[in-house]
Coordinates of C-alpha atoms in Angstrom, one line a residue:
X1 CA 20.2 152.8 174.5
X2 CA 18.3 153.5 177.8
X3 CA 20.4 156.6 178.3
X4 CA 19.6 158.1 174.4
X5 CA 16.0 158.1 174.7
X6 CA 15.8 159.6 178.2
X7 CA 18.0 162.3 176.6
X8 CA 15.6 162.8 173.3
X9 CA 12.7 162.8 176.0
X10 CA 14.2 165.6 178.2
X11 CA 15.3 167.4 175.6
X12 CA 14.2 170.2 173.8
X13 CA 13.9 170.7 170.1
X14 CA 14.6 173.6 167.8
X15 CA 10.8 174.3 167.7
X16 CA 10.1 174.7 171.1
X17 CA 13.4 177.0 172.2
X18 CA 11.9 179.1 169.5
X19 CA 8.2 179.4 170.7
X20 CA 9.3 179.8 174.0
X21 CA 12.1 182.9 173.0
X22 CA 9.0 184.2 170.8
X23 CA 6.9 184.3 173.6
X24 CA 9.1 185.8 176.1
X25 CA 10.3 182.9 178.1
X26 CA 6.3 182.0 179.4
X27 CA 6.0 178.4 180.1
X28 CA 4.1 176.1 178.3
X29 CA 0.9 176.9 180.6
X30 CA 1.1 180.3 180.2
X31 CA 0.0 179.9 176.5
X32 CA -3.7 179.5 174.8
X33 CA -4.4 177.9 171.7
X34 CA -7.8 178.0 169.7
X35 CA -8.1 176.4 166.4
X36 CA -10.7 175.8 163.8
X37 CA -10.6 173.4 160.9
X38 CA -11.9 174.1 157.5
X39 CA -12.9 171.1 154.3
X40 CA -10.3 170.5 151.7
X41 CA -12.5 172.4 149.1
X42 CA -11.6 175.4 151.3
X43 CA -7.5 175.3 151.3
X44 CA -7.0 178.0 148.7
X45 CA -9.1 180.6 150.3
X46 CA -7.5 179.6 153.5
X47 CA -4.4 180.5 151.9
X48 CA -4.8 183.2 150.5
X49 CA -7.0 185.2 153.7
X50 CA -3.7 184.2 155.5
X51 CA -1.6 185.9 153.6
X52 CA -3.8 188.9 153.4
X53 CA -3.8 188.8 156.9
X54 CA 0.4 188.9 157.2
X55 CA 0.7 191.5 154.1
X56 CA 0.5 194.5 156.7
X57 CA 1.8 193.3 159.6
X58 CA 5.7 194.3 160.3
X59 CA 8.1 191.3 159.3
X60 CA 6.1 188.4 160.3
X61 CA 8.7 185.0 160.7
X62 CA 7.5 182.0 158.7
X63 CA 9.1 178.4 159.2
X64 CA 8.5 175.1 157.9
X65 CA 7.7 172.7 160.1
X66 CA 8.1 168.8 159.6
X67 CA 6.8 165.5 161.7
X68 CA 8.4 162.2 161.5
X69 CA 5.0 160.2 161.7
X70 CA 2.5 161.5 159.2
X71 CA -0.8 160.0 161.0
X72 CA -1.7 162.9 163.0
X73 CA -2.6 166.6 162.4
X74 CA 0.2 169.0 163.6
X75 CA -1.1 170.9 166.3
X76 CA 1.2 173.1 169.1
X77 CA 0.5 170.3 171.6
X78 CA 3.4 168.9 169.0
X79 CA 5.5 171.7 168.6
X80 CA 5.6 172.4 172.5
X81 CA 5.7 168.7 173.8
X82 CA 8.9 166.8 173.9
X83 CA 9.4 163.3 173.4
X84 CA 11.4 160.4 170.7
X85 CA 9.8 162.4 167.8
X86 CA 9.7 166.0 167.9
X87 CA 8.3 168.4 165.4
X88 CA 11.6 169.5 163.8
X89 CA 11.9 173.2 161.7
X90 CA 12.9 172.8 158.0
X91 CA 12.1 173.9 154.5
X92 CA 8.7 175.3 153.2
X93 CA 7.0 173.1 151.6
X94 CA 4.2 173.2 149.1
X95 CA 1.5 172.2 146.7
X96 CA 0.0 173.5 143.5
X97 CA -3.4 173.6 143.8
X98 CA -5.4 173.6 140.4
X99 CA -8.7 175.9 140.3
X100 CA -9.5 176.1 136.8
X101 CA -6.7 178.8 136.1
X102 CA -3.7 179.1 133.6
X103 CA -1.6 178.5 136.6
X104 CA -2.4 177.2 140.6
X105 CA -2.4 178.2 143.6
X106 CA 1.1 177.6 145.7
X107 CA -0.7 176.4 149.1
X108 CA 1.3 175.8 151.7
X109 CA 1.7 172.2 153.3
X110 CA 2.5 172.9 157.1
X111 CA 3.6 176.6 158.2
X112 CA 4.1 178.7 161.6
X113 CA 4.1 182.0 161.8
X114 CA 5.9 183.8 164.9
X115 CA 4.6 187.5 164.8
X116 CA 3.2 190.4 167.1
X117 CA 0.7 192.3 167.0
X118 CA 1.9 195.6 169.0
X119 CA 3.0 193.7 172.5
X120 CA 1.2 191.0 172.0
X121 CA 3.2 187.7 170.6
X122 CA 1.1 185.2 168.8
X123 CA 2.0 182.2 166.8
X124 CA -0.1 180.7 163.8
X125 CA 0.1 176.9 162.5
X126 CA -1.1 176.1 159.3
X127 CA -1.5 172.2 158.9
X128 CA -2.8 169.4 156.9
X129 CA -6.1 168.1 158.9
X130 CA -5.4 164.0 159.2
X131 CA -8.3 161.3 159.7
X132 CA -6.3 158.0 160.4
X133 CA -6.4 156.1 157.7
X134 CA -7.9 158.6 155.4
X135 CA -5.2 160.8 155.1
X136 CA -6.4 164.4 154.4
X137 CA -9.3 165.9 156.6
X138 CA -9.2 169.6 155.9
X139 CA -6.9 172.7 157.1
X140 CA -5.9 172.7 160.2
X141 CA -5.7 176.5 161.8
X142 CA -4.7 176.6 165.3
X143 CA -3.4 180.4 166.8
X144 CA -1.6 180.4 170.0
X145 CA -1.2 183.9 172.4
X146 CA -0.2 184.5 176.2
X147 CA -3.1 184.0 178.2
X148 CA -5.4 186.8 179.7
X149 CA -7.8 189.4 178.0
X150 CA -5.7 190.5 175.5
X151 CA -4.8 187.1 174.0
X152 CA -8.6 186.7 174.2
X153 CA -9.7 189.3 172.5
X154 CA -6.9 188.7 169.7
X155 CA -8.1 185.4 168.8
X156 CA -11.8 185.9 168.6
X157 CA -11.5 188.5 166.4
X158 CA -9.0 186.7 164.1
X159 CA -10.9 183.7 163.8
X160 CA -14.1 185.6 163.1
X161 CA -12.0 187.9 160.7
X162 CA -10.4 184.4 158.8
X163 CA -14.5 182.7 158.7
X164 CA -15.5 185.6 157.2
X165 CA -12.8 185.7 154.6
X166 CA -13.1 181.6 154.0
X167 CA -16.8 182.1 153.5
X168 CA -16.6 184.7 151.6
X169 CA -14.5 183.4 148.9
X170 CA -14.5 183.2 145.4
X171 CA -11.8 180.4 144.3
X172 CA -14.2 178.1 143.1
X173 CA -17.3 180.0 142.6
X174 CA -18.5 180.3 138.9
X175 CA -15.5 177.3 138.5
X176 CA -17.1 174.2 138.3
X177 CA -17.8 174.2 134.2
X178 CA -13.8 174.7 134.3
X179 CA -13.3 172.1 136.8
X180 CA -15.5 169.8 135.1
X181 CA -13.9 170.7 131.3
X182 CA -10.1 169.8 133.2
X183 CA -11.4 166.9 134.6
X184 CA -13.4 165.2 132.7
X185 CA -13.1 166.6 128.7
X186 CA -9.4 167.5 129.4
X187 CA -8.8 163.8 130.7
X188 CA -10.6 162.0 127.8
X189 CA -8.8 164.2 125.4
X190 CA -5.7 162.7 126.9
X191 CA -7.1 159.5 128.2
X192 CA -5.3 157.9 125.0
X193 CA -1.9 159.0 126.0
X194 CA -2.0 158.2 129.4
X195 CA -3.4 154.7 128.6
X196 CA -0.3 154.5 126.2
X197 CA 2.2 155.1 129.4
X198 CA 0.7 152.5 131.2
X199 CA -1.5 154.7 133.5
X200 CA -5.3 154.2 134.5
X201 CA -7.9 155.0 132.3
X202 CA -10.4 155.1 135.2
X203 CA -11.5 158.7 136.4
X204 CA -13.7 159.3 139.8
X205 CA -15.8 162.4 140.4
X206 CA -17.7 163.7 143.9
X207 CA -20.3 166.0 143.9
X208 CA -21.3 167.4 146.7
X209 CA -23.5 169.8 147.8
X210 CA -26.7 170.9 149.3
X211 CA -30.2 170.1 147.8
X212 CA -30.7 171.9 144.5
X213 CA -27.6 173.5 143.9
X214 CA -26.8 171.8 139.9
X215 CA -25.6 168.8 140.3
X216 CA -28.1 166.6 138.4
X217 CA -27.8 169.5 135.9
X218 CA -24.9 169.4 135.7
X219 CA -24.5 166.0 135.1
X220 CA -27.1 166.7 132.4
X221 CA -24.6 168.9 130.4
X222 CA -21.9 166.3 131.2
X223 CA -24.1 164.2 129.0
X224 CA -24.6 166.5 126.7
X225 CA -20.8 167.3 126.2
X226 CA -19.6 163.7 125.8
X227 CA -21.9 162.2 123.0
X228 CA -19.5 159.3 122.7
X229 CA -20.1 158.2 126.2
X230 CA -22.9 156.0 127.3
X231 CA -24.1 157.7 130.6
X232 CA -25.8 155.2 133.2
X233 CA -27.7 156.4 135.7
X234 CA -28.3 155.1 139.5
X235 CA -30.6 155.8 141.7
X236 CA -31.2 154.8 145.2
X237 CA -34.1 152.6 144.1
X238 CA -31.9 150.7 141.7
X239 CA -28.6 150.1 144.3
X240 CA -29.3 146.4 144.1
X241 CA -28.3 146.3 140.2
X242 CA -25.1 148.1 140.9
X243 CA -23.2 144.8 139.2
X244 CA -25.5 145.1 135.7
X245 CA -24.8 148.4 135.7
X246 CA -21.3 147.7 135.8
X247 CA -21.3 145.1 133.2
X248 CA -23.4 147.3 130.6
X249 CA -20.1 150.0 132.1
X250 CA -18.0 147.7 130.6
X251 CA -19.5 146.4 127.7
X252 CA -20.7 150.0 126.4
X253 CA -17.2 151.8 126.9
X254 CA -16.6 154.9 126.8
X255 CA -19.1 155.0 129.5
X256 CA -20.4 157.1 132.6
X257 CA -21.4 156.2 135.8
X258 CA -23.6 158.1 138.0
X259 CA -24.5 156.9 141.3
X260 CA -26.7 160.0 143.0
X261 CA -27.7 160.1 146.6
X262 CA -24.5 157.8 147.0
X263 CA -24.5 158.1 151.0
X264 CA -27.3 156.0 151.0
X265 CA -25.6 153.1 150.3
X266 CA -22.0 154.2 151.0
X267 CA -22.3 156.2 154.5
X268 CA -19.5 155.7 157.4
X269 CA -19.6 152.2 158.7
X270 CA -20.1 153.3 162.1
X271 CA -23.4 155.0 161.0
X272 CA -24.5 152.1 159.1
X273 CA -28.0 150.4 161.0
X274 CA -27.3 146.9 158.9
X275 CA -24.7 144.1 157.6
X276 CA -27.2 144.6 154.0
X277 CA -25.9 148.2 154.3
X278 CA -22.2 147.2 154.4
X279 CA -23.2 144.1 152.1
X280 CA -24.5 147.6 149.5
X281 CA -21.0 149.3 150.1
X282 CA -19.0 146.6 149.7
X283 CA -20.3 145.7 146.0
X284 CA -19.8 149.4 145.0
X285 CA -16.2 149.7 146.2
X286 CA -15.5 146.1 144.7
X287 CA -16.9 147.3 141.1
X288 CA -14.8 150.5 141.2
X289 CA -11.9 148.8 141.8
X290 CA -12.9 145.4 139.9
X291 CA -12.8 147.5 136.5
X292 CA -9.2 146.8 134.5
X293 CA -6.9 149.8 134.8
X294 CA -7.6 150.4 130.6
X295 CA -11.5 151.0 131.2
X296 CA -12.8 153.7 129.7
X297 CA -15.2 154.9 132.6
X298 CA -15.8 157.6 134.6
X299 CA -17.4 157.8 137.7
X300 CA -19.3 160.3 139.0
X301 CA -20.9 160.4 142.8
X302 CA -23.4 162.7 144.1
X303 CA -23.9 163.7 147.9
X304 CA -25.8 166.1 150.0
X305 CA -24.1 164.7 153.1
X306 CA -20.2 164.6 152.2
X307 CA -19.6 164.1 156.1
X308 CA -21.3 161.0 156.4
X309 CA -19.8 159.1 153.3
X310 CA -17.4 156.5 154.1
X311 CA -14.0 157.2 154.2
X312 CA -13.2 154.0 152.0
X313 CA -14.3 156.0 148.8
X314 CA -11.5 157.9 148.8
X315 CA -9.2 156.0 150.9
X316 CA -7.8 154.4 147.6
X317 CA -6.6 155.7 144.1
X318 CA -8.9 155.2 140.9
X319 CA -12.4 155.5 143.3
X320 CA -12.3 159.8 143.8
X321 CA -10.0 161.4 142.1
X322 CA -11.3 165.2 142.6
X323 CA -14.3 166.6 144.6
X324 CA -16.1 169.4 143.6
X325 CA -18.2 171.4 145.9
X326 CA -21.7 172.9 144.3
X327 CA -22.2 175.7 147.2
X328 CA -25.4 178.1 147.5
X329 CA -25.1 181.0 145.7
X330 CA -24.2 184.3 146.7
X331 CA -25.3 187.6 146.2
X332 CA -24.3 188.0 142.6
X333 CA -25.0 184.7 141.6
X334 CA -28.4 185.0 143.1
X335 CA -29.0 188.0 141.7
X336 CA -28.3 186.2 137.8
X337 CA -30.5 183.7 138.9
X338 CA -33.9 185.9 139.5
X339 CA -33.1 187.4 135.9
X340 CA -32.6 183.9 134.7
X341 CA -36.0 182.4 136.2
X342 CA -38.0 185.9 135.4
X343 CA -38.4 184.1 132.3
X344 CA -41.2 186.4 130.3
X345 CA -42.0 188.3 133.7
X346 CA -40.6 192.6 134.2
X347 CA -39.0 192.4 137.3
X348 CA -37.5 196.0 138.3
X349 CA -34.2 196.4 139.7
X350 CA -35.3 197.2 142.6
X351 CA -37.5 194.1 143.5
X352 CA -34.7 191.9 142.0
X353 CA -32.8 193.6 145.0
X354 CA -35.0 192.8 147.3
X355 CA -35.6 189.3 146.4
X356 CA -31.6 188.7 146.3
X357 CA -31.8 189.9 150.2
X358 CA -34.6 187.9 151.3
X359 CA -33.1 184.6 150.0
X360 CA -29.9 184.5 151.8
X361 CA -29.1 180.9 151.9
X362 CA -31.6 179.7 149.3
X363 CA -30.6 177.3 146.1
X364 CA -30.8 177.7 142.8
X365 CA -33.8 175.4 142.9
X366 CA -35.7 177.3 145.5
X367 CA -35.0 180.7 143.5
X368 CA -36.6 179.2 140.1
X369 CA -39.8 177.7 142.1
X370 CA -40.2 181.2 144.1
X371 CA -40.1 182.7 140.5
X372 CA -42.6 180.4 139.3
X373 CA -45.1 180.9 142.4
X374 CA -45.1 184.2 142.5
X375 CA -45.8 184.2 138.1
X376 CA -48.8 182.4 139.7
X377 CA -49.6 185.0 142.7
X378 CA -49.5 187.5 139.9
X379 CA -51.6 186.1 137.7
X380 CA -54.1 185.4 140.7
X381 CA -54.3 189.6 141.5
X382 CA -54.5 190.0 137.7
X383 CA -51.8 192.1 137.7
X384 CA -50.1 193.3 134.4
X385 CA -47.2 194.8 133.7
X386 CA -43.8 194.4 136.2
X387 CA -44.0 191.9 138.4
X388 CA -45.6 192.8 142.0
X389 CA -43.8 192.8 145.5
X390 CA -47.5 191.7 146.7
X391 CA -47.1 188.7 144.5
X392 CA -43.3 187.6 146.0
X393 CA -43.9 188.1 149.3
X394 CA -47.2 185.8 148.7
X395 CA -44.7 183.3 147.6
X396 CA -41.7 183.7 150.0
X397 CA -45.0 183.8 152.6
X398 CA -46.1 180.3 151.4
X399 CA -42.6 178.4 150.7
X400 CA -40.6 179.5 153.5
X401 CA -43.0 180.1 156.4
X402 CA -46.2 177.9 155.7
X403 CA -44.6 175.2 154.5
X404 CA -42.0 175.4 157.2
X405 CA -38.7 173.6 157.5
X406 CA -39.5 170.1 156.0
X407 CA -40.7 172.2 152.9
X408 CA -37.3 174.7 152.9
X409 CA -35.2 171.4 153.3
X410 CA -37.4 169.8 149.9
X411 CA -36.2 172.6 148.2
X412 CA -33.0 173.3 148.9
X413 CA -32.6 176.0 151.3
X414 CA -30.7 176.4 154.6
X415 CA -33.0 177.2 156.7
X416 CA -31.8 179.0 159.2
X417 CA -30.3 182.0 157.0
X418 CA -33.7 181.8 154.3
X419 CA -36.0 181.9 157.0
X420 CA -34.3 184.9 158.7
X421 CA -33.6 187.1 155.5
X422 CA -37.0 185.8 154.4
X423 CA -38.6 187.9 157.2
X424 CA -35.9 190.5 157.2
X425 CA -37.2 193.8 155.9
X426 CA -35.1 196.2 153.4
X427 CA -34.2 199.1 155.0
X428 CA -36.9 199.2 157.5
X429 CA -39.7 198.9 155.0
X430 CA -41.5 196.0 153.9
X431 CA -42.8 194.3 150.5
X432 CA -45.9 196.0 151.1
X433 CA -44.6 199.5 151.8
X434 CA -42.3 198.9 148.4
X435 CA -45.2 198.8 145.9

C-alpha cells in the first residue's frame, strides 16, 4: 500500500506530460500564471469573449479537464502538481445556460486551452470558481506563459482585452422582463404540474444591484402582473415580524414575499457585529425552509451588496433559485432613459448626447432626478423652448459635485466613473461653449 501511493505521488499525470510537451519541456518554475475571477451572472459573456478570442487563432487544442474532489477551484497549481489525486484529461463537459432565449447558451464547465500565439506557448483554464461549502463562486480564468517580457506583455493585454469584452456585454441587458416572465409567470403557469409530480411549489428570487437601478420597480410590475398573488412587503424596519409575515404567506396563498435591503439582516456571519443579527438570520432561513414543499410562495430578495450576503441563502435548494443582476445602464440604455424622463421638455439630439457622456456610471434613478432638476434650472433662467445645456450642467453641477459622494451614493451612481465623465468635456468644448 505504502509502495502505491509513493508511486501516484511521484508520478506524473496525463495533464502535466502535456503542459510540459506544450511548453517546450520548461519546468514548472519556468511558467507564470495570472488569473482573474468573474460573478456567476457573468459566465455567458465569459464564454462567449473566449471563444471570440480562439476563432482566429490557428488550431487552438481544447481538453476537458476533471478533479476527483469537487471542493476546490481548478487552478494550474492542480494541473501541474502531483500527488493521490491528480487533475485527470477527459470529455468536455457542459451546461445550458438559460438567458431569456428560444435556446441557451452551451457554457463550458472546466476547459484548457494549449495554443500559441506566434512563438509564444500559452495555456488558458476555464473553471468553476468554488467557495467551500457554497459550491459555485464565479468563473475562474487563469492564463499560464513562459516567464520574461513577452509572457508579460501577452497576459496583460489579454486580460485587459477579456474585461473589456465581459463588461461590455450584452447577454442579460434589456433581459430581465424575460427573465422575470420565465421565472416567475412561466413557473406559476406550470406550478400546477410540477406540484402534481411531487416537486416544490416554492420559487426564490435575488435581486441584486446597485442603488436605483429597478428593482423596487420592478417588483412593482411583478405585482402588477400576478393579480392573483398577495404581494407582502418587508422592510428593514419591519425584520422583527418576519414570522407574521410568513403566516399571512401562508394563509393568503398564492402569495409573494419581498424582503428588500435583505443584507441587513442576512449578511455573512463573519461580518455580523451581534448574536441578535444571527438571531435575525436565523428566523428568515428557518421560514423559507419551514414552508411545506406544496406552498404557493415566491420569494423575492433584494440586495445592493450581493458580496456581503450570507452564503447560507443559497447554500440550500428552495431559498434562491435564480439571481438576477439589475446593472447600470449603458450608453444606449441611457440614452432611452433621457428621452424617457424628458417627459414634456425638447431636448435636441445633441444635448441628449452629451448628457449620455457625462453620466457614465449613473442609474436610472439619478438620470430621472437630473432630468427633473434641470426642468427646474430651466424654468429658473425662464427659458422657453429646447431645453438648455446651461440648465444641465446647473444640475450635474449641483448633484454630482456639491452634493458630493454621500449625495452620488443616495442616488445611485458610481461615483468614481459619474464624477469623472461629469467633468469630462465633449470634444474639448464644454456645456457652456455648446449653447
Amino acid at each position: 500500500m505504502i509502495g502505491y501511493v509513493f508511486r501516484m505521488l511521484a508520478g506524473k499525470s496525463a495533464t502535466q506530460k502535456r503542459l510540459r510537451q506544450h511548453f517546450g519541456g520548461r519546468r514548472v518554475e519556468q511558467i507564470v500564471t495570472a488569473a482573474r475571477t468573474f460573478p456567476p451572472a457573468s459566465r455567458v459573456d465569459v464564454q462567449l469573449a473566449i471563444d471570440d478570442f480562439f476563432e482566429s487563432r490557428a488550431d487552438p487544442i481544447l481538453l476537458g479537464i476533471h478533479l476527483p474532489v469537487g471542493f476546490e477551484t481548478p487552478t494550474f497549481a492542480h494541473l501541474w502538481t502531483g500527488g493521490p489525486f491528480p487533475v485527470e484529461l477527459g470529455p468536455l463537459q457542459h451546461d445550458d445556460v438559460d438567458i431569456g432565449d428560444p435556446a441557451p447558451v452551451r457554457c463550458l464547465k472546466n476547459g484548457l486551452w494549449l495554443a500559441r500565439d506566434r512563438e509564444l506557448p500559452f495555456a488558458l483554464l476555464l473553471s468553476q470558481a468554488v467557495q467551500h461549502g457554497v459550491g459555485s463562486g464565479g468563473i475562474h480564468v487563469e492564463l499560464a506563459v513562459p516567464e520574461g517580457e513577452r509572457g508579460l506583455e501577452f497576459s496583460q493585454g489579454f486580460f485587459r482585452d477579456l474585461e473589456g469584452r465581459v463588461s461590455a456585454g450584452r447577454t442579460y441587458r434589456g433581459r430581465v422582463i424575460s427573465l422575470l416572465d420565465r421565472n416567475v409567470a412561466g413557473f406559476i403557469g406550470a406550478r400546477d404540474y410540477i406540484k402534481g409530480l411531487g416537486l416544490s411549489a416554492k420559487k426564490g428570487l435575488l435581486f441584486y444591484g446597485p442603488p436605483g437601478t429597478g428593482k423596487t420597480h420592478t417588483i412593482h410590475y411583478l405585482a402588477a402582473q400576478l393579480p392573483g398573488h398577495t404581494t407582502l412587503l418587508i422592510t428593514a424596519e419591519q425584520v422583527s415580524l418576519l414570522d407574521e409575515y410568513f403566516r399571512l404567506a401562508r394563509f393568503l396563498q398564492p402569495s409573494t414575499v419581498v424582503v428588500e435591503d435583505v443584507d441587513l439582516i442576512a449578511r455573512a456571519r463573519e461580518h455580523m457585529g451581534s448574536a441578535c443579527e444571527e438571531v435575525l438570520l436565523n428566523k428568515l432561513l428557518n421560514e423559507m425552509d419551514g414552508l411545506r414543499e406544496d406552498a404557493d410562495v415566491i420569494f423575492i430578495l433584494t440586495t445592493n451588496r450581493p458580496d456581503k450576503l450570507e452564503p447560507a441563502l443559497a447554500a440550500r435548494p428552495g431559498r434562491i433559485d435564480q439571481a438576477i443582476e439589475f446593472p447600470l445602464p449603458d450608453e444606449a440604455a441611457r440614452a432611452k432613459l433621457v428621452k424617457l424622463y424628458a417627459r414634456g421638455l425638447e431636448v435636441s439630439d445633441e444635448l441628449s448626447a452629451v448628457i449620455v457622456r457625462r453620466t457614465k456610471g449613473a442609474s436610472p434613478a439619478f438620470i430621472k432626478e437630473l432630468m427633473r432638476r434641470a426642468a427646474q434650472f430651466q424654468f429658473e433662467v425662464r427659458a422657453d423652448g429646447k431645453l438648455q445645456p446651461v440648465a444641465v450642467d446647473a444640475a450635474i453641477e449641483e448633484m454630482v459635485f456639491v452634493g458630493g459622494t454621500l449625495n452620488v451614493r443616495l442616488l445611485g451612481g458610481s461615483g468614481t466613473d459619474l464624477g469623472a465623465a461629469a467633468e469630462a468635456p465633449l470634444d474639448g468644448a464644454s456645456l457652456f461653449q455648446l449653447r
